Coordinates of C-alpha atoms in Angstrom, one line a residue:
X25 CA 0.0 0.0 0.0
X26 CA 3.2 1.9 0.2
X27 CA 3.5 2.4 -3.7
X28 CA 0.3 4.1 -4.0
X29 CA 0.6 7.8 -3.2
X30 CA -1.4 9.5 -0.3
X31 CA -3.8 11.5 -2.9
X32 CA -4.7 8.6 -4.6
X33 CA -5.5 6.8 -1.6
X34 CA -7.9 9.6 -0.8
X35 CA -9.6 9.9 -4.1
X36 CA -10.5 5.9 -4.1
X37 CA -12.0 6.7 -1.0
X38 CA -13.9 9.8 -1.9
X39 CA -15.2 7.6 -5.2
X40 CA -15.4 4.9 -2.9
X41 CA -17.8 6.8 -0.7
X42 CA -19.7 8.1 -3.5
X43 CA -20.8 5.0 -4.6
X44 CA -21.8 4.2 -1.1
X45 CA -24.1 7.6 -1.0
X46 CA -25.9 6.3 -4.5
X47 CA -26.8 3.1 -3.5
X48 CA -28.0 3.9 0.1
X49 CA -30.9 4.6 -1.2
X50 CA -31.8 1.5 -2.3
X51 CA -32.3 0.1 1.3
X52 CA -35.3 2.1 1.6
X53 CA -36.8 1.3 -1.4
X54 CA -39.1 -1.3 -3.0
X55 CA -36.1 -3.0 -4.5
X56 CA -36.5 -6.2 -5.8
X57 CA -33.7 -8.1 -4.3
X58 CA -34.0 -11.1 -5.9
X59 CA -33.4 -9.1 -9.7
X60 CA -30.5 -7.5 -8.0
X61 CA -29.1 -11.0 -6.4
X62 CA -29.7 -12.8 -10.4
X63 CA -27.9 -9.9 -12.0
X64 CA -24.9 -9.7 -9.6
X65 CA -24.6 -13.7 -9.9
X66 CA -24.3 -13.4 -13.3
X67 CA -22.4 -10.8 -13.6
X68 CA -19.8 -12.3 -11.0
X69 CA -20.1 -15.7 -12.9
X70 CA -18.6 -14.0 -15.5
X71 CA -16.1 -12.2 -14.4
X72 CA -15.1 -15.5 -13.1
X73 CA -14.9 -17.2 -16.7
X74 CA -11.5 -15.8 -17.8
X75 CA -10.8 -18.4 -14.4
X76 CA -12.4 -21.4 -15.1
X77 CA -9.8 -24.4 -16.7
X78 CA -12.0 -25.4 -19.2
X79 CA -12.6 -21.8 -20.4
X80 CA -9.4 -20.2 -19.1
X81 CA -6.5 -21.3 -21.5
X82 CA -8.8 -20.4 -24.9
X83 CA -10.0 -17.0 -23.0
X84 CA -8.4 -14.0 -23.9
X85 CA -6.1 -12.4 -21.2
X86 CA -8.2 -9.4 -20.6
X87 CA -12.1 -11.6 -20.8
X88 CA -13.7 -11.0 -17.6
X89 CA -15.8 -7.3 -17.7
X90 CA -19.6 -8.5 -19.1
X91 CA -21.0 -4.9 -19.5
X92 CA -24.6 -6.2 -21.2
X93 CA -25.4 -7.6 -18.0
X94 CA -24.8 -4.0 -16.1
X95 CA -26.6 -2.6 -19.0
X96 CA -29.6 -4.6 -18.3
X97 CA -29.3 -3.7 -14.3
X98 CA -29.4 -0.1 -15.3
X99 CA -32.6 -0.2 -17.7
X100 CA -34.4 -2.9 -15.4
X101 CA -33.9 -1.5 -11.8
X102 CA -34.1 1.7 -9.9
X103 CA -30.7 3.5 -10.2
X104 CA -29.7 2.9 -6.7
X105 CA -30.1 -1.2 -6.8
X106 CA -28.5 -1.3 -10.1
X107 CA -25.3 0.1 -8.6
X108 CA -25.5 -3.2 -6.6
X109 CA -24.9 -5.0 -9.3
X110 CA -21.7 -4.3 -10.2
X111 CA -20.3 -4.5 -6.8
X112 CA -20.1 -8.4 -6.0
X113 CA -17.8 -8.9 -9.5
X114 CA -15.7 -6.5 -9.1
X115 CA -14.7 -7.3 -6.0
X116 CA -14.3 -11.0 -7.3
X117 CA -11.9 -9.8 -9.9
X118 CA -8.5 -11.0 -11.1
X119 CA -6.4 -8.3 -9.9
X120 CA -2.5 -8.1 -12.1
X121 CA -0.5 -5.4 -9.7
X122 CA -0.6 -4.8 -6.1
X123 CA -2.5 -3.6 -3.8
X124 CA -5.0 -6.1 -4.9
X125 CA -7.6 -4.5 -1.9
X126 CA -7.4 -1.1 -3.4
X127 CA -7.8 -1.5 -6.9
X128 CA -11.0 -3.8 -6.7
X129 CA -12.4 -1.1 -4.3
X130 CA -11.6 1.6 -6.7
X131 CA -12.9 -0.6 -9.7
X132 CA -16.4 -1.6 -7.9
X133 CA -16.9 1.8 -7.0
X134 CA -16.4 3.2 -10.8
X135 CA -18.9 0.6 -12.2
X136 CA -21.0 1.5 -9.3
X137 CA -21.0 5.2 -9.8
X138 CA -21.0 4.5 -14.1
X139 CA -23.9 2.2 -13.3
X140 CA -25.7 5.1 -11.5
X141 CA -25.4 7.4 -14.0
X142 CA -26.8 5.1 -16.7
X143 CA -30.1 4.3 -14.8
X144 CA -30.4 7.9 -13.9
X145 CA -29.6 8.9 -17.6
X146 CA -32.5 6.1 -18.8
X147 CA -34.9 6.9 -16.2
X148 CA -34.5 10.8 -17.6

């Protein structure tokens, strides 16, 4: 965690916590769960194919991101749960350079916050 610099530490956080501050809504809404859960399975399932031995030596190196399935989390759900969607993949990620912890946090807070901003920018 050395190698990153102090600002950059901050702004994951601040991105980080801005992801957090669009999807807290989503507790206190009619959500429903079970499209959110379904989306973020499949979603992790495939950023987990690049992975799998019998898919994993003909996958390419960077297969993984499945950006349809976020898509359809950002026209199907309110904006808030379809931030949710991206989170659980993200965080299951193949990470290539250290600190593994920090960079999926900053990645599942971009797709969260890019996520957002697509359902809002549908439901407009």
């Amino acid at each position: 965690m050395r190698s990153v610099p102090p600002v950059a530490r901050v702004y994951v956080l601040l991105v980080v916590g801005g992801a957090l501050v669009c999807a807290a809504p989503a507790a206190f809404s009619d959500t429903s769960w079970s499209a959110v859960a379904l989306l973020a399975c499949v979603y992790a399932g495939c950023e987990q194919a690049g992975r799998c031995r019998l898919v994993g030596r003909r996958a390419p190196k960077g297969m993984g991101t499945f950006f349809p399935v976020l898509l359809a989390g950002a026209f199907l759900l309110p904006a808030p749960a379809a931030a949710l969607v991206a989170v659980p993949g993200a965080l299951l990620a193949r990470v290539e350079q250290r600190p593994a912890g920090l960079r999926r946090s900053w990645r599942a807070a971009q797709l969260a916050l890019g996520i957002w901003a697509a359902a809002q920018a549908f439901g407009a």
